[in-house]
Coordinates of C-alpha atoms in Angstrom, one line a residue:
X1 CA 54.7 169.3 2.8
X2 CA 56.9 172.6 3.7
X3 CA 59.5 172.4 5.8
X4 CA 62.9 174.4 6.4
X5 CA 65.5 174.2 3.6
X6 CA 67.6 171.6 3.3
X7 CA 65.8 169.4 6.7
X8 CA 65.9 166.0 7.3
X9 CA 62.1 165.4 7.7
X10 CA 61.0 162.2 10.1
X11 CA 57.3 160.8 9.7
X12 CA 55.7 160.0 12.3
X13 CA 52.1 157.9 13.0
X14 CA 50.3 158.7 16.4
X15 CA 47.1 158.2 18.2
X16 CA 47.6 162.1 19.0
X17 CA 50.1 164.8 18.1
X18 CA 53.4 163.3 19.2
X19 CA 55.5 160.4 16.9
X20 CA 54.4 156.7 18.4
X21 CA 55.6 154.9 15.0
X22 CA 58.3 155.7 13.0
X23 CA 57.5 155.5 9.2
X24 CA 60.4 156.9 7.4
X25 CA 62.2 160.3 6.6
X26 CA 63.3 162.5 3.3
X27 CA 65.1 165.6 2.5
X28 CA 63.8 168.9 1.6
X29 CA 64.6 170.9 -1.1
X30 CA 65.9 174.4 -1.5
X31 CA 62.8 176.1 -1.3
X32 CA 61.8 173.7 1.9
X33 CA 59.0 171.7 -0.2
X34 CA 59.5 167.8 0.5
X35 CA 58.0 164.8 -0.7
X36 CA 57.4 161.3 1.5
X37 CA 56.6 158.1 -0.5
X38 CA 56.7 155.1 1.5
X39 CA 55.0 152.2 -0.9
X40 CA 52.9 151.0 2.0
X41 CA 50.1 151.7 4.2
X42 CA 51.0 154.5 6.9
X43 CA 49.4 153.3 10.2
X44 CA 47.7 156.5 11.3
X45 CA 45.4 157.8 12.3
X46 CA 47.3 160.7 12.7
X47 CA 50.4 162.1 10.9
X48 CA 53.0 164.2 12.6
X49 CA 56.8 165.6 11.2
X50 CA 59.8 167.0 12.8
X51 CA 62.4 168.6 10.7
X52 CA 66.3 168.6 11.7
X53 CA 68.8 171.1 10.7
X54 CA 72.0 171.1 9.3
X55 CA 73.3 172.0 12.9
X56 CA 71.8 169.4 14.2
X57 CA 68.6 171.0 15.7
X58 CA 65.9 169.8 15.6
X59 CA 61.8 171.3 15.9
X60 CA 58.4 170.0 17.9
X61 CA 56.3 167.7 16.3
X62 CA 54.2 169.4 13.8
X63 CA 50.6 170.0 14.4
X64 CA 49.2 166.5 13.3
X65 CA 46.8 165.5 10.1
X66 CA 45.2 162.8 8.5
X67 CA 43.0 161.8 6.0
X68 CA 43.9 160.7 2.5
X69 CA 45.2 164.1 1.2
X70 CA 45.1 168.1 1.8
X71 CA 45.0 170.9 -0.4
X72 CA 48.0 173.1 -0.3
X73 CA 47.1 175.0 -3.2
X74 CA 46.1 179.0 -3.0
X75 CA 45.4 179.3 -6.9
X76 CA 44.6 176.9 -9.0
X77 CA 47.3 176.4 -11.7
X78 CA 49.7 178.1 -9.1
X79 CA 52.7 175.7 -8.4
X80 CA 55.5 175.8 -5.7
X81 CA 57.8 177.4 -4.7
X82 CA 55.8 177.5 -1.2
X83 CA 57.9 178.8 2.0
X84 CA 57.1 178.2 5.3
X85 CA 55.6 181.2 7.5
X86 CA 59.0 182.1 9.6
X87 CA 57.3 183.5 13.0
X88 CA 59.0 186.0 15.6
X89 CA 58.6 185.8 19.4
X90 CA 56.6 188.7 21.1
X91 CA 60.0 190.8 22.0
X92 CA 60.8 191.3 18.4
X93 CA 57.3 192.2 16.7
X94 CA 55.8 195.2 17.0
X95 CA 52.1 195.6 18.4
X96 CA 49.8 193.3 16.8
X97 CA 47.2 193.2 19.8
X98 CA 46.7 189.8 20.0
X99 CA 46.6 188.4 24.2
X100 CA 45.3 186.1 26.4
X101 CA 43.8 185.2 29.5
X102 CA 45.0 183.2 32.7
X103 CA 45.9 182.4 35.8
X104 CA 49.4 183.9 36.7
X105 CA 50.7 180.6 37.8
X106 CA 50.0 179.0 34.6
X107 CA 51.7 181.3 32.5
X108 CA 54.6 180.1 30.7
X109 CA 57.4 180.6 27.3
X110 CA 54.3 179.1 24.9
X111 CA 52.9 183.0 25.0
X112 CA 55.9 185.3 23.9
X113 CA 57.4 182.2 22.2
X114 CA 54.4 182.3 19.9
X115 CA 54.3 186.2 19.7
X116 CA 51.5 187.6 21.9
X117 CA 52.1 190.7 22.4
X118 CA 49.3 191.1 25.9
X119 CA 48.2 189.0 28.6
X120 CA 45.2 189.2 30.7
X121 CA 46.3 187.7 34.2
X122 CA 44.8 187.0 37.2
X123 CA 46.9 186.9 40.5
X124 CA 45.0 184.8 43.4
X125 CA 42.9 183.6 42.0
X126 CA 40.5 182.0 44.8
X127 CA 40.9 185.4 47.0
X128 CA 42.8 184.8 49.7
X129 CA 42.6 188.9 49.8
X130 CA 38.9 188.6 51.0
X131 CA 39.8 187.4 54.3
X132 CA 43.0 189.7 55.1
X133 CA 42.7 192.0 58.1
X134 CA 43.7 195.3 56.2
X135 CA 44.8 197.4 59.0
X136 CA 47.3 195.4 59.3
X137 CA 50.3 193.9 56.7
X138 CA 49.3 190.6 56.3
X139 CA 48.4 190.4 52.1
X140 CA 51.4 189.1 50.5
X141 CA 52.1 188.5 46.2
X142 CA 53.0 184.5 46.3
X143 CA 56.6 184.4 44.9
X144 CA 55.6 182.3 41.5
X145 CA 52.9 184.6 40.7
X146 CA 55.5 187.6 41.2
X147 CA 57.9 186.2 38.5
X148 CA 54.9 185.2 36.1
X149 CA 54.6 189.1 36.2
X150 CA 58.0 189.7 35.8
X151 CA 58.7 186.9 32.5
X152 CA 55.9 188.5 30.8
X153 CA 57.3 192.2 31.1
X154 CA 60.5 190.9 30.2
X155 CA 59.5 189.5 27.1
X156 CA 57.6 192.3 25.7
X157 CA 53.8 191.7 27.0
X158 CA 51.8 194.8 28.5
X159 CA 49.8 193.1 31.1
X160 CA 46.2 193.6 32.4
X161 CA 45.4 192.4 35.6
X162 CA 42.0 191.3 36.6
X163 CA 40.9 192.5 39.8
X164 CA 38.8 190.3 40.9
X165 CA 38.4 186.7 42.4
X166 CA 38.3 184.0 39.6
X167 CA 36.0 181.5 41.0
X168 CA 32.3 183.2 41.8
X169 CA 32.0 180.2 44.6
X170 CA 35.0 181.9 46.3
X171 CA 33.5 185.3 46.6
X172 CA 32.8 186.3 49.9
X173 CA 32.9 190.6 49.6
X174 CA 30.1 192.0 48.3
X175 CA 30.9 195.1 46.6
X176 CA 27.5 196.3 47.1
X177 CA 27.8 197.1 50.6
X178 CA 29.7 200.0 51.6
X179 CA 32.0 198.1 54.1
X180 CA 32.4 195.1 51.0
X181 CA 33.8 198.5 49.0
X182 CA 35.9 199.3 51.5
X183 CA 37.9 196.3 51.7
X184 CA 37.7 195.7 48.1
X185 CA 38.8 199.7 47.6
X186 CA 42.1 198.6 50.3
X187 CA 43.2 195.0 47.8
X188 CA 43.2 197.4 44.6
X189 CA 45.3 200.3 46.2
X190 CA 47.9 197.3 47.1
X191 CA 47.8 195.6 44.0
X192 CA 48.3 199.0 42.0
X193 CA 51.0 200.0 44.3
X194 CA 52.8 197.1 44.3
X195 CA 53.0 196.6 40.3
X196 CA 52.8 200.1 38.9
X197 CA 55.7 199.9 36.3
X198 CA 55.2 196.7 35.7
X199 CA 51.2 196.5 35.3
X200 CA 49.5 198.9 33.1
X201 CA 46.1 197.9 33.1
X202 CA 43.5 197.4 35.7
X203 CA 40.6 196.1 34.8
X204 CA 37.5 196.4 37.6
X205 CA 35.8 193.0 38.0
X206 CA 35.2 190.3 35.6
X207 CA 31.8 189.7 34.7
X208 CA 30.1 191.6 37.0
X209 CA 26.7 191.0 35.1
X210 CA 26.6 187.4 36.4
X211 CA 23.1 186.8 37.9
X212 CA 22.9 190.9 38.7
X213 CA 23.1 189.6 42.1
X214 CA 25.8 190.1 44.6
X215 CA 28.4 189.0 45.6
X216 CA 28.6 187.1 42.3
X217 CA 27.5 190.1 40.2
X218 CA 26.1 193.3 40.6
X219 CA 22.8 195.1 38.1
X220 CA 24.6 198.6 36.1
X221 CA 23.6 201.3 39.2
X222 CA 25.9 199.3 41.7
X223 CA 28.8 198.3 39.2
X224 CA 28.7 201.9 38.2
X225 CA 29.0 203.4 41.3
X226 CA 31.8 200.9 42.1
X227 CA 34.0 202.2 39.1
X228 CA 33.2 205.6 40.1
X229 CA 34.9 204.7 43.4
X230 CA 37.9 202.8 42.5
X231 CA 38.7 204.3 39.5
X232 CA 40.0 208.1 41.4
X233 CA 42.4 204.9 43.8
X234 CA 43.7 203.8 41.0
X235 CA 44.5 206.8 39.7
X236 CA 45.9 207.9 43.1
X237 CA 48.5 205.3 42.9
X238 CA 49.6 205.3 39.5
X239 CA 48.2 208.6 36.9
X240 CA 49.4 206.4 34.1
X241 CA 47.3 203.2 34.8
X242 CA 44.8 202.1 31.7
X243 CA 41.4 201.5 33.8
X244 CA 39.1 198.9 31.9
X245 CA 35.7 197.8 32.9
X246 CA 33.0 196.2 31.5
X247 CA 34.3 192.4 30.9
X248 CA 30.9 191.3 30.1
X249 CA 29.3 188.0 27.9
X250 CA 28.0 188.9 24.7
X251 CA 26.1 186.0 23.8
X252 CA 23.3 186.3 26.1
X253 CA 20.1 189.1 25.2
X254 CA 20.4 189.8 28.7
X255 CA 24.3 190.5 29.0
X256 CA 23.9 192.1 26.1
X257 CA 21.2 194.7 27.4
X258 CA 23.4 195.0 30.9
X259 CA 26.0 195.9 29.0
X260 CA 24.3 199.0 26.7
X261 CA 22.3 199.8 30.1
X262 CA 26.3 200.8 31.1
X263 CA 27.5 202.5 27.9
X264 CA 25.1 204.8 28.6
X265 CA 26.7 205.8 32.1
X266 CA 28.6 208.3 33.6
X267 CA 30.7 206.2 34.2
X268 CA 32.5 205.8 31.0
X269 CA 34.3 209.4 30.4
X270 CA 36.5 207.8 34.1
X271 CA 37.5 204.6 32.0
X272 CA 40.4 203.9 29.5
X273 CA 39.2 201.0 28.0
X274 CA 36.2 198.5 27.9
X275 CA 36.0 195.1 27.4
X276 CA 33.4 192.3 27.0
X277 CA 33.9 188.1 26.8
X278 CA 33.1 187.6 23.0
X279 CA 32.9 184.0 21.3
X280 CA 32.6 181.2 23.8
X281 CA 32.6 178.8 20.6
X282 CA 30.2 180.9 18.6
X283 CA 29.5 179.8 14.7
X284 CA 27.6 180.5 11.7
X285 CA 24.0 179.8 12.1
X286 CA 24.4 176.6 9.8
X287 CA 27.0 175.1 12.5
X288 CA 24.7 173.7 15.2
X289 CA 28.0 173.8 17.3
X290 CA 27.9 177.1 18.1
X291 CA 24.9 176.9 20.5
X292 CA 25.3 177.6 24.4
X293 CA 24.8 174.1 26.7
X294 CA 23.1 174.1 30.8
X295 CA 20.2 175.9 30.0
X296 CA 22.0 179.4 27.7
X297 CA 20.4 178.5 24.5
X298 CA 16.9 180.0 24.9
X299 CA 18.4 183.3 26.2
X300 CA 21.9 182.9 23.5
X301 CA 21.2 186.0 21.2
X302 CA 19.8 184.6 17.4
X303 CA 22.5 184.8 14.8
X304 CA 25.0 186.2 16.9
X305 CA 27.8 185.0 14.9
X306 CA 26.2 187.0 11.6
X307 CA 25.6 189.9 13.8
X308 CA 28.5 190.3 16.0
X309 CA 30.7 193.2 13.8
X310 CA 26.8 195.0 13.8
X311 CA 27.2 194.4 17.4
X312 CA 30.8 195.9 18.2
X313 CA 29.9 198.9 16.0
X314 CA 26.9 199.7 18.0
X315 CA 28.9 199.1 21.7
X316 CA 31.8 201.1 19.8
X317 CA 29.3 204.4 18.9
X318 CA 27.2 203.9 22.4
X319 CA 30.4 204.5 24.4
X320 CA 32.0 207.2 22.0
X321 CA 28.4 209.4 22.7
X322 CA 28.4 208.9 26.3
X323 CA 32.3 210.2 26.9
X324 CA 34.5 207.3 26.1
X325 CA 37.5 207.6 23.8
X326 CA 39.4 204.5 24.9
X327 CA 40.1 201.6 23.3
X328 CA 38.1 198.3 23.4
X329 CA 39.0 195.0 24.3
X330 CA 37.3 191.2 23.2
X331 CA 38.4 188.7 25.6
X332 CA 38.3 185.0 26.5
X333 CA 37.3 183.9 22.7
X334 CA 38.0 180.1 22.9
X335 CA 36.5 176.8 20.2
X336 CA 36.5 174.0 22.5
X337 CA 37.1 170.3 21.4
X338 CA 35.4 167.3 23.0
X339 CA 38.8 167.2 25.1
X340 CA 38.4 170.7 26.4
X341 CA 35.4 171.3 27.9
X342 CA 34.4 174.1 29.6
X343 CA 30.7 174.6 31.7
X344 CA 27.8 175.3 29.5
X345 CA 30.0 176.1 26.1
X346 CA 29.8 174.3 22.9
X347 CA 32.6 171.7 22.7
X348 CA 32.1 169.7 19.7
X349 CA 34.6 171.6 17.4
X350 CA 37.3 169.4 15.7
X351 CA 41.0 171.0 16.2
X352 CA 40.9 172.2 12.9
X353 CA 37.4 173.4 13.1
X354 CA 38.5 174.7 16.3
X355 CA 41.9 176.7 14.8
X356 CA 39.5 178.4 11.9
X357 CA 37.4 179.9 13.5
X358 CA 40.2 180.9 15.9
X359 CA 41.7 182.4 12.7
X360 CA 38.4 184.5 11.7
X361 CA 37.8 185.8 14.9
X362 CA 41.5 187.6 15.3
X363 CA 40.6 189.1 12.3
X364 CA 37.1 189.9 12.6
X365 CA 38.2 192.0 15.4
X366 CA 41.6 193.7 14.4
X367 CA 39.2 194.5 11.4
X368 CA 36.9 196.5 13.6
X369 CA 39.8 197.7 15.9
X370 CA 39.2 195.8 18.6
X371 CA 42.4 194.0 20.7
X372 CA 42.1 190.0 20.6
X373 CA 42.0 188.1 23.9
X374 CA 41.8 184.6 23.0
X375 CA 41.1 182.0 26.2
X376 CA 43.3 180.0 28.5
X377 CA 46.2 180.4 26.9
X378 CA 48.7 179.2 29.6
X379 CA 52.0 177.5 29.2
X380 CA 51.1 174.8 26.4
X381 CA 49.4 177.3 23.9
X382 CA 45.2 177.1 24.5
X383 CA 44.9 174.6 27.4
X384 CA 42.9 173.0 29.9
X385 CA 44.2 170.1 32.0
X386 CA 47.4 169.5 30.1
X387 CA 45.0 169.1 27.2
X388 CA 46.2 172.0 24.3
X389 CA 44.8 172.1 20.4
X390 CA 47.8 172.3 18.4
X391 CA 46.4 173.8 15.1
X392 CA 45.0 176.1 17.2
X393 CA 47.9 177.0 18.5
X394 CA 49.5 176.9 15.3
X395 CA 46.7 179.5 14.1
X396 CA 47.2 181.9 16.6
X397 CA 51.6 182.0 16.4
X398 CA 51.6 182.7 12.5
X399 CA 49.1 185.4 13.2
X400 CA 51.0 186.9 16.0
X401 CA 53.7 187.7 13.1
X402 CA 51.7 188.8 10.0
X403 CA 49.0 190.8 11.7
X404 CA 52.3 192.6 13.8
X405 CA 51.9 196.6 13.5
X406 CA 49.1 196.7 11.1
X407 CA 45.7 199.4 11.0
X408 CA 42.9 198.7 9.3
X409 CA 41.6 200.2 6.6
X410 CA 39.4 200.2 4.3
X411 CA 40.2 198.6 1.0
X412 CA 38.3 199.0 -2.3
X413 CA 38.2 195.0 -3.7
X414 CA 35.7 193.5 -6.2
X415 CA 35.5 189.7 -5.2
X416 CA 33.5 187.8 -8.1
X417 CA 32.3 184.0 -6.7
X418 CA 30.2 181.6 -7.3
X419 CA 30.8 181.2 -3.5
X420 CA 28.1 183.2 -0.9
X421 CA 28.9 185.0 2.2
X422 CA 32.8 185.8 1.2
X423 CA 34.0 188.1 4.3
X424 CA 37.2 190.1 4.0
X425 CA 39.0 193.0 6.1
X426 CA 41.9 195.4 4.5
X427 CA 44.9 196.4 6.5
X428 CA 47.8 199.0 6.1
X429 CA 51.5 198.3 7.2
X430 CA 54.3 200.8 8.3
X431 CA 56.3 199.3 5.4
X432 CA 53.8 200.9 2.8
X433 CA 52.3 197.0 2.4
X434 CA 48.8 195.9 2.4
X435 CA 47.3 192.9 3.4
X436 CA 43.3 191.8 2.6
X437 CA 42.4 188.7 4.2
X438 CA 39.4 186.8 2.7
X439 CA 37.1 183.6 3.3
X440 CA 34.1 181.8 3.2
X441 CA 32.1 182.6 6.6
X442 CA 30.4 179.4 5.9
X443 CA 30.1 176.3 8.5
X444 CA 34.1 175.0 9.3
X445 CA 34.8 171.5 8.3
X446 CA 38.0 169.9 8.4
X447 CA 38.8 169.6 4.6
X448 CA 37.6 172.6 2.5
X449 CA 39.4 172.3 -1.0
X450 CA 38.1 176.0 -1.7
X451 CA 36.0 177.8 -4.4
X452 CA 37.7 179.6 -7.4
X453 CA 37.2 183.2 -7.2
X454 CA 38.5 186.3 -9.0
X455 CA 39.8 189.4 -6.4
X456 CA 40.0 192.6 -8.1
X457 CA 41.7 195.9 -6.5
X458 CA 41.4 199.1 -8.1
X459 CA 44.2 201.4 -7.7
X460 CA 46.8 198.8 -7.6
X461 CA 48.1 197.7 -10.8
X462 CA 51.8 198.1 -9.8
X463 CA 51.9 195.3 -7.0
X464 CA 53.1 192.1 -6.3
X465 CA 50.9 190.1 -4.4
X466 CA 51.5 186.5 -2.3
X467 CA 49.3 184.7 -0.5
X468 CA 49.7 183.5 3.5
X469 CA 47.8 180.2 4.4
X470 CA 47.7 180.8 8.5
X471 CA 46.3 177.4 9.1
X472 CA 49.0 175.3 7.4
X473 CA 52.2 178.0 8.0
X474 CA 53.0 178.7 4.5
X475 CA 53.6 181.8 1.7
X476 CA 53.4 181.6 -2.0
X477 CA 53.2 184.4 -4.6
X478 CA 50.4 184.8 -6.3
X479 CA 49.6 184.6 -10.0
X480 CA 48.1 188.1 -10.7
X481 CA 47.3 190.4 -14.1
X482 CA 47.6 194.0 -14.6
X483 CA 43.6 195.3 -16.4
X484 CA 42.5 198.7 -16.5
X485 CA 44.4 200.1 -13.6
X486 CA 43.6 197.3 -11.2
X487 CA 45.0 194.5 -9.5
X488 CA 43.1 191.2 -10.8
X489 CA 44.4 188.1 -8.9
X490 CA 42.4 185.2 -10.6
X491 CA 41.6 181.4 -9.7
X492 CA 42.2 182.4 -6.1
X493 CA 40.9 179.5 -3.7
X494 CA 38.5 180.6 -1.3
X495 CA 38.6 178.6 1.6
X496 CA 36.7 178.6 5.0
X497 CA 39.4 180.1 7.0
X498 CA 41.3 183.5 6.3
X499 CA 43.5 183.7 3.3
X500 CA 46.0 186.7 3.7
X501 CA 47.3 188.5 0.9
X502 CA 50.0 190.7 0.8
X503 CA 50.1 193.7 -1.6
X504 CA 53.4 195.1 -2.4
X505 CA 53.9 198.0 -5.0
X506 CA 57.0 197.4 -7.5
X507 CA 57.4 201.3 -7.7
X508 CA 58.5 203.5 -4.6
X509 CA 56.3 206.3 -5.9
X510 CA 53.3 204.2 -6.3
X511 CA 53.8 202.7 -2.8
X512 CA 53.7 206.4 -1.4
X513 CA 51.0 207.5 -3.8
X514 CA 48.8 204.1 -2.7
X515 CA 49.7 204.8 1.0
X516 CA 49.1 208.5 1.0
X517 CA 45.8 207.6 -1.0
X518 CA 44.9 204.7 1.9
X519 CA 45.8 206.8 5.0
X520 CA 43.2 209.2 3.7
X521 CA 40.8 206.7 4.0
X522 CA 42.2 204.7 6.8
X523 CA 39.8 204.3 9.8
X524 CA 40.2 206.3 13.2
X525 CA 43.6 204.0 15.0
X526 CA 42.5 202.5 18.3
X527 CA 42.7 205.6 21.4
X528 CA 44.7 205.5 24.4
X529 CA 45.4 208.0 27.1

């Protein structure tokens, strides 16, 4: 495995991710690469490592693994060195759009330790607002929830705040009704007031589509009228508030025609930004574990995984035509395992399964310029009931750090295969870099020793390229050839999660030539006001 330089790694066996039985240690090398042979049996099931420092420091327990051997290899014939993927926390990376969603009182260091850089938060969440007598000054901000707010600020997150009640059971304001609107219309001039500076979004209602029938949701006329009325309050109490709607599923045919049904309103020219739930464990067609539970799967949309970018293009073009020039927003994308359930969403991904298609999703959408808002990621990483998926986890932190500032763009490659279905997405960096990730949009499994495949890119002969695995944390350089004034990177494994490689030109004046070239072509960056 890869470790830090010079580490004392300890072996561990567990039942789960932590180190019930000590099997041994070793030393890594220079480049971090370390070898464990212990002549005997390890006892499993799982494997976990820690690595200690010189200084005496010493990490978590890596993400575990078992099985009788992985695949580290990015090229075939490509040997060490491999170095391990060094990630940032969210304060020093720049904007990589990558988020979350939860409960204020949940949040803790696991989000801008692992390099989020936005958090979708909800402040009571049960609505204790509902029942306030707002002629008087009664509605406190409990105390905990306050310096949630405040950590995440602090350590470089922008912050949306749902306003909303979490829990449809606990809604008791029907914003239908003109006195409902009125006390909803009193909560949102509070909460805006009371975290301007600190809050910059404000995003009107979560799922209002849910059941089109008040108060849990609404149909488009009354959700539109609504933003049409507490949009101007908002901007009342703070002109340079981000206003999001929309926040609704996209798996569902009927979600999915609520939600074109309010493109289309006049509605959308008020807004800053729109936002739907994407995800909820979706998966290519051939994974049956993509399929809705409690009754969803007759109405889930067919192919949706296949069709999804189709999908965000045509939300993406309906709201441009009708007025909007905002940015957009996925949220709540979560891969449940059969430890993290969640009401009517497949839960039969494995947690590496799980932390691939976690992988392809972040960027799937960075691709198509959408922001990422990944699900219940509280103060363990992705978590439900002290429950938390640590490749997962691992996915999303060595993302947070290579996808940090990037644009995409489109990037002329030739991939030859004997592999089908190869997806890839091309993205510029301030630096003058490139990256293209690349992978099979197959069915996840846990071991996938990848398909050989040549990548060619025209234009960029005079590049370096490595290769970053972001399910296993590592970097290697890549084995490459100079033909015909391309790039020709050959052997390249093709796996079933994203591959990122990172182009670098030797020569300053080609790196200004290729960027120049690239910006020409580069898509339209995501809006704000």
């Amino acid at each position: 495995g890869l470790a830090c330089a010079n580490c004392t790694v300890e072996i561990f066996s567990d039942s789960g991710d932590e180190g019930g039985i000590y099997e041994g240690r070793t030393k890594s090398g220079e480049d971090g690469a370390f070898t464990f042979a212990k002549g005997a049996s390890l006892a499993g099931p799982n494997l976990t490592a820690t690595a200690t420092q010189t200084d005496g420091s010493t990490s978590e327990f890596s993400p575990p693994t078992q099985g009788s051997s992985q695949n580290l290899n990015l090229q075939v014939g490509n040997a060490p060195p491999m170095f391990l993927q060094q990630t940032r926390p969210s304060n020093e990376l720049a904007d990589n759009r990558i988020g979350g969603t939860e409960e204020a009182q949940h949040i803790g260091p696991w989000l801008w330790n692992a390099g989020a850089k936005w958090m979708r938060v909800i402040v009571d969440p049960s609505g204790k607002w509902q029942h306030v007598d707002w002629s008087k000054d009664e509605y406190v901000i409990d105390p905990n929830e306050e310096e949630a707010i405040d950590n995440l600020v602090s350590n470089g997150l922008r912050i949306m705040l749902v306003l909303d009640v979490w829990y449809p059971e606990s809604k008791v304001v029907d914003c239908q009704t003109e006195s409902g609107i009125e006390i909803y219309s009193n909560w949102v001039r509070f909460m805006v007031r009371h975290f301007k500076g600190r809050v910059e979004y404000y995003e009107i209602l979560n799922a209002p589509e849910d059941f089109n029938t008040g108060p849990y949701g609404m149909p488009v006329e009354p959700y539109t009228y609504l933003v049409k009325r507490i949009a101007p309050i908002i901007r009342e109490e703070y002109p340079q508030a981000k206003i999001v709607v929309g926040t609704v599923d996209t798996m569902l045919d009927v979600s999915r025609d609520w939600m074109l049904r309010f493109l289309k309103s006049d509605a959308m020219p008020l807004v800053d930004g729109f936002s739907w739930h994407g995800m909820y464990g979706a998966a290519p067609s051939d994974d049956p574990r993509g399929v809705l539970g409690g009754g969803f799967a007759e109405h889930q949309i067919a192919n949706y995984w296949e069709n999804y970018p189709a999908f965000v293009k045509e939300i993406k073009s309906t709201a441009t035509a009708h007025g909007f020039h905002g940015e957009f927003l996925a949220e709540e994308m979560i891969w449940r395992t059969p430890d993290l359930q969640g009401p009517f969403e497949p839960c039969c991904f494995t947690d590496v399964s799980a932390a691939k298609y976690t992988a392809r999703a972040i960027i799937i959408h960075l691709g198509l310029d959408v922001a990422v808002g990944l699900g219940e990621t509280g103060d363990t990483g992705v978590v439900q009931r002290d429950y938390y998926i640590p490749r997962t986890n691992s996915v999303i932190r060595n993302l947070c750090t290579i996808m940090a500032g990037v644009q995409p763009i489109e990037l002329p490659i030739v991939i030859e295969s004997e592999a089908g279905n190869i997806k890839h997405y091309g993205f510029s960096q301030s630096n003058g870099d490139f990256l293209v990730a690349v992978w099979r949009d197959d069915a996840a499994v846990d071991v996938d020793p990848g398909i050989a495949s040549i990548i060619t890119v025209p234009g960029f002969s005079n590049c370096n390229a490595a290769g970053m695995d972001v399910l296993n944390g590592f970097e290697q350089g890549l084995m490459t050839s100079n033909e015909n004034g391309s790039l020709m990177i050959r052997d390249l494994l093709i796996k079933d999660y994203p591959l990122v490689i990172r182009l670098s030109a030797t020569d300053p004046r080609v790196r200004a030539l290729i960027r120049d070239r690239n910006q020409r072509r580069a898509r339209r960056p995501h809006n704000s006001r």
